[in-house]
Structures are given as C-alpha cells and as structure tokens.
Short mmCIF file of C-alpha atoms in Angstrom, two decimals:
data_model
loop_
_atom_site.label_atom_id
_atom_site.label_comp_id
_atom_site.label_asym_id
_atom_site.label_seq_id
_atom_site.Cartn_x
_atom_site.Cartn_y
_atom_site.Cartn_z
CA MET A 188 -40.82 -82.63 96.12
CA ILE A 189 -38.07 -80.06 96.61
CA PHE A 190 -37.36 -82.51 99.52
CA ILE A 191 -36.83 -85.14 96.64
CA GLU A 192 -35.02 -82.97 94.43
CA MET A 193 -32.43 -81.68 96.95
CA PHE A 194 -31.66 -84.70 98.01
CA LEU A 195 -30.78 -85.77 94.81
CA THR A 196 -28.80 -82.79 93.74
CA TYR A 197 -27.04 -83.20 96.93
CA PHE A 198 -26.45 -87.23 96.30
CA GLN A 199 -25.17 -86.10 92.63
CA ILE A 200 -22.74 -83.75 94.56
CA GLY A 201 -21.73 -86.65 96.95
CA LEU A 202 -21.45 -89.13 94.75
CA PHE A 203 -18.86 -86.98 92.05
CA SER A 204 -17.06 -85.59 94.95
CA PHE A 205 -13.56 -87.48 95.11
CA GLY A 206 -10.45 -85.74 96.54
CA GLY A 207 -12.72 -83.82 98.76
CA GLY A 208 -14.62 -80.51 99.22
CA TYR A 209 -12.46 -78.31 96.83
CA ALA A 210 -12.91 -81.07 94.19
CA ALA A 211 -16.86 -81.10 94.72
CA MET A 212 -17.31 -76.88 94.25
CA PRO A 213 -17.43 -76.85 90.40
CA LEU A 214 -20.09 -79.66 90.62
CA ILE A 215 -21.68 -77.53 93.43
CA GLN A 216 -21.66 -74.50 91.18
CA SER A 217 -23.01 -76.16 88.32
CA LEU A 218 -25.79 -77.71 89.93
CA VAL A 219 -26.98 -75.19 92.58
CA VAL A 220 -25.74 -71.94 91.32
CA GLU A 221 -26.52 -72.46 87.57
CA GLY A 222 -28.72 -75.22 87.70
CA LYS A 223 -31.07 -75.24 89.76
CA LYS A 224 -30.44 -71.55 90.59
CA TRP A 225 -30.90 -72.29 94.21
CA LEU A 226 -28.10 -69.83 95.23
CA THR A 227 -26.56 -66.24 93.28
CA PHE A 228 -22.75 -66.30 92.33
CA SER A 229 -22.43 -63.73 95.14
CA GLU A 230 -24.16 -66.05 97.90
CA TYR A 231 -22.20 -68.83 96.38
CA SER A 232 -18.85 -66.91 96.93
CA ASP A 233 -20.21 -66.32 100.16
CA LEU A 234 -20.84 -70.14 101.02
CA VAL A 235 -17.25 -71.06 100.16
CA THR A 236 -15.91 -68.61 102.38
CA ILE A 237 -18.22 -69.84 105.17
CA ALA A 238 -17.74 -73.57 104.33
CA GLU A 239 -14.09 -73.01 104.39
CA MET A 240 -13.92 -71.15 107.68
CA THR A 241 -15.80 -73.50 109.66
CA PRO A 242 -15.08 -77.00 111.04
CA GLY A 243 -16.00 -80.23 108.76
CA PRO A 244 -15.85 -81.16 105.00
CA ILE A 245 -16.56 -77.99 102.80
CA ALA A 246 -19.43 -79.96 100.46
CA VAL A 247 -21.28 -81.00 103.60
CA ASN A 248 -21.02 -77.64 105.30
CA SER A 249 -22.80 -76.26 101.67
CA ALA A 250 -25.17 -78.74 101.52
CA THR A 251 -26.44 -77.70 104.99
CA PHE A 252 -26.21 -73.52 104.20
CA VAL A 253 -27.74 -74.74 100.79
CA GLY A 254 -30.40 -76.91 102.45
CA GLN A 255 -31.41 -74.21 105.32
CA LYS A 256 -31.88 -71.61 103.08
CA ILE A 257 -33.97 -73.13 100.98
CA ALA A 258 -36.27 -75.32 103.21
CA GLY A 259 -35.23 -74.68 106.92
CA MET A 260 -34.04 -77.36 109.20
CA PRO A 261 -35.50 -80.21 107.12
CA GLY A 262 -34.16 -79.00 103.86
CA ALA A 263 -30.60 -78.80 105.76
CA ILE A 264 -31.05 -82.25 107.02
CA VAL A 265 -32.24 -83.86 103.37
CA CYS A 266 -28.60 -81.92 101.69
CA THR A 267 -26.55 -83.11 104.57
CA LEU A 268 -28.07 -86.78 103.94
CA GLY A 269 -28.28 -86.70 100.36
CA CYS A 270 -24.16 -85.40 100.39
CA ILE A 271 -23.20 -87.97 102.85
CA THR A 272 -24.77 -90.97 101.83
CA PRO A 273 -23.11 -91.64 98.20
CA SER A 274 -19.81 -90.95 99.80
CA LEU A 275 -19.94 -93.84 102.60
CA LEU A 276 -21.33 -96.52 100.58
CA ILE A 277 -18.36 -95.55 98.06
CA VAL A 278 -15.85 -95.67 100.79
CA LEU A 279 -17.01 -98.77 102.20
CA LEU A 280 -17.11 -100.38 98.74
CA LEU A 281 -13.32 -99.28 98.34
CA ALA A 282 -11.79 -99.98 101.53
CA TRP A 283 -13.41 -103.68 100.34
CA ALA A 284 -11.92 -103.67 97.25
CA TYR A 285 -8.11 -101.90 98.40
CA LYS A 286 -7.98 -104.38 101.25
CA LYS A 287 -8.19 -107.32 98.70
CA TYR A 288 -6.74 -106.01 95.74
CA ARG A 289 -4.17 -103.84 96.29
CA GLY A 290 -1.36 -105.16 95.17
CA LEU A 291 -2.07 -105.20 91.75
CA SER A 292 -0.52 -102.18 89.64
CA ILE A 293 -3.45 -101.32 87.74
CA VAL A 294 -5.16 -99.94 91.06
CA ARG A 295 -2.56 -98.00 91.97
CA ASN A 296 -2.30 -96.91 88.00
CA ILE A 297 -6.14 -96.09 88.78
CA LEU A 298 -5.16 -94.08 92.03
CA GLU A 299 -2.49 -91.94 90.12
CA GLU A 300 -4.64 -90.86 87.69
CA VAL A 301 -7.54 -89.89 89.75
CA ARG A 302 -4.94 -87.72 91.84
CA LEU A 303 -4.34 -85.93 88.83
CA ALA A 304 -7.71 -85.19 87.77
CA VAL A 305 -8.53 -83.65 91.22
CA ILE A 306 -5.42 -81.42 91.00
CA ALA A 307 -6.98 -79.98 88.20
CA MET A 308 -10.42 -79.39 89.60
CA ILE A 309 -8.70 -77.68 92.69
CA ALA A 310 -6.89 -75.15 90.33
CA GLY A 311 -10.21 -74.81 88.71
CA VAL A 312 -12.13 -73.97 92.18
CA GLY A 313 -9.20 -71.26 93.06
CA ILE A 314 -9.13 -69.73 89.86
CA THR A 315 -12.98 -69.03 90.49
CA ILE A 316 -13.11 -67.89 93.78
CA LEU A 317 -10.04 -65.76 93.15
CA LEU A 318 -12.34 -64.07 90.19
CA LEU A 319 -15.44 -63.95 92.31
CA SER A 320 -13.56 -62.23 95.21
CA CYS A 321 -11.31 -59.86 93.68
CA PHE A 322 -13.86 -58.53 91.14
CA LYS A 323 -17.17 -57.34 90.78
CA ILE A 324 -18.69 -60.23 88.32
CA HIS A 325 -22.17 -61.36 88.57
CA SER A 326 -21.05 -64.21 85.70
CA LEU A 327 -17.83 -66.10 85.33
CA TRP A 328 -18.41 -64.50 81.44
CA GLN A 329 -18.79 -60.95 82.24
CA ILE A 330 -14.85 -60.34 83.44
CA THR A 331 -14.68 -58.06 81.09
CA ASN A 332 -16.71 -55.68 82.58
CA ALA A 333 -15.42 -55.95 85.99
CA ASP A 334 -14.37 -53.87 88.63
CA ILE A 335 -11.46 -54.39 90.71
CA GLN A 336 -12.15 -54.67 94.33
CA TRP A 337 -9.28 -53.40 95.85
CA VAL A 338 -9.45 -54.54 99.59
CA GLU A 339 -9.72 -57.92 98.78
CA LEU A 340 -7.29 -58.01 96.18
CA VAL A 341 -4.62 -56.40 98.60
CA LEU A 342 -5.74 -58.73 101.41
CA PHE A 343 -5.36 -61.35 98.34
CA VAL A 344 -1.57 -60.83 97.42
CA VAL A 345 -0.71 -60.03 101.04
CA SER A 346 -2.22 -63.58 102.76
CA LEU A 347 -0.34 -65.73 99.31
CA ILE A 348 3.33 -64.19 100.33
CA LEU A 349 2.29 -64.53 103.96
CA LEU A 350 1.49 -67.85 103.10
CA ARG A 351 4.18 -68.97 100.65
CA LYS A 352 7.13 -66.69 101.87
CA LYS A 353 6.86 -66.10 105.63
CA LYS A 354 5.25 -69.77 106.07
CA VAL A 355 2.38 -68.13 108.22
CA GLY A 356 -0.17 -70.92 109.07
CA PRO A 357 -3.60 -70.86 106.93
CA VAL A 358 -5.55 -70.46 110.16
CA GLN A 359 -3.45 -67.13 111.31
CA ILE A 360 -4.28 -65.81 107.65
CA ILE A 361 -7.94 -66.17 107.91
CA PHE A 362 -8.56 -65.09 111.47
CA GLY A 363 -6.11 -62.20 110.40
CA THR A 364 -7.99 -61.21 107.14
CA ALA A 365 -11.29 -61.67 108.88
CA VAL A 366 -10.18 -58.72 111.44
CA ILE A 367 -8.51 -56.26 108.47
CA GLY A 368 -11.90 -56.75 106.21
CA THR A 369 -13.88 -56.25 108.92
CA PHE A 370 -11.99 -52.74 110.01
CA VAL A 371 -11.58 -51.97 106.99
CA TYR A 372 -15.39 -52.16 105.97
CA THR A 373 -16.51 -51.16 109.39
CA MET A 374 -14.51 -48.34 109.98
CA ILE A 375 -13.14 -46.70 106.93
CA LEU A 376 -15.16 -47.62 103.57
#
C-alpha cells in the first residue's frame, strides 16, 4: 500500500512540475514534508542541498532520496518511476502538439504565461531555502523566534557577491562553500 501511495505522490509531483526541479520544490515541500510528513523541514533542507549537488533533475533526485528513506531500494525505484512517468507522457504529447500547432499565436501566449508562473515559483523556493539555511527554524511560520546561523549567512552573502559581482561559476561556489563549511564545523565549531 505504501508503494502505491509513494508512486501517486511522486506522480502528482511529476505531473505538476512545469519549469523544472526548482518549480517542483514547493510541491515536494507541500506533499512530502507538510502532507505525508515523510521528511522534517531539516531533512527537506538537506534534501534540497543534496539534490542540487548531485547530477540530474532535482525532482528525480529527491524522489530517489525520499523513496530510499521510506522503503529502501524498491521505494527509490517506485518514487523515481512515479516522478518521471507523467513528464515522459506530457513531453511526448507536447512535442506532437507543438510540432503541429507552433504557428498559432495562442500557443506562444500560453508559453509566455507559463514562463512567468515558473519564475514566481522559483523565487518562492529560493526564499524558502534561504530562510531554512540561514535561520534555526522548524517551520516557516516560526521565523520570529529564529536564531541567525552566522556561518551559513556569511557563506550566502559571500557566495552571492562572488556569483553576481565577480562572475565566479556556481560549481566553484558550491565546492568552495562545502570545503569552508566542512572546515568551520569540524575544526572551529
């Protein structure tokens, strides 16, 4: 029974993940963390970090991670299949429809509107990740009692400056912050 629930949950995530993995993160948070309670907010924050650091789509990486946590290797396979099945079907359908109707202005208008919604969802996820990473909170609604995590906040500000002003690549920033964070937490704190 749990495998059906896991498949349907990640099928739903895969079905509404327009715009990529970042757009799927609010839905994963809503269904997996708040709804099913398969992960805590802290584990969700770790999941986002791991999913971003590993190759492959974030939603698929999270499906594999959550499935493995709940039911081992069969769970990882079920969640991953649930996540990729709707995307595969939708891509096949859209490729056929786009090839046939790409000259219509209504198709171009729909794609433009979907793009705006995806940008808004990505911004929401970015704010959530920032809050979970830089403040000691157990829920997004308890921010007033949060303590600032200074190491994470300083790493965020320095990374943002390096990314935007110095044009350092995101891969270098990820590995650099991993090394600095590991050093700080194992040697100093």
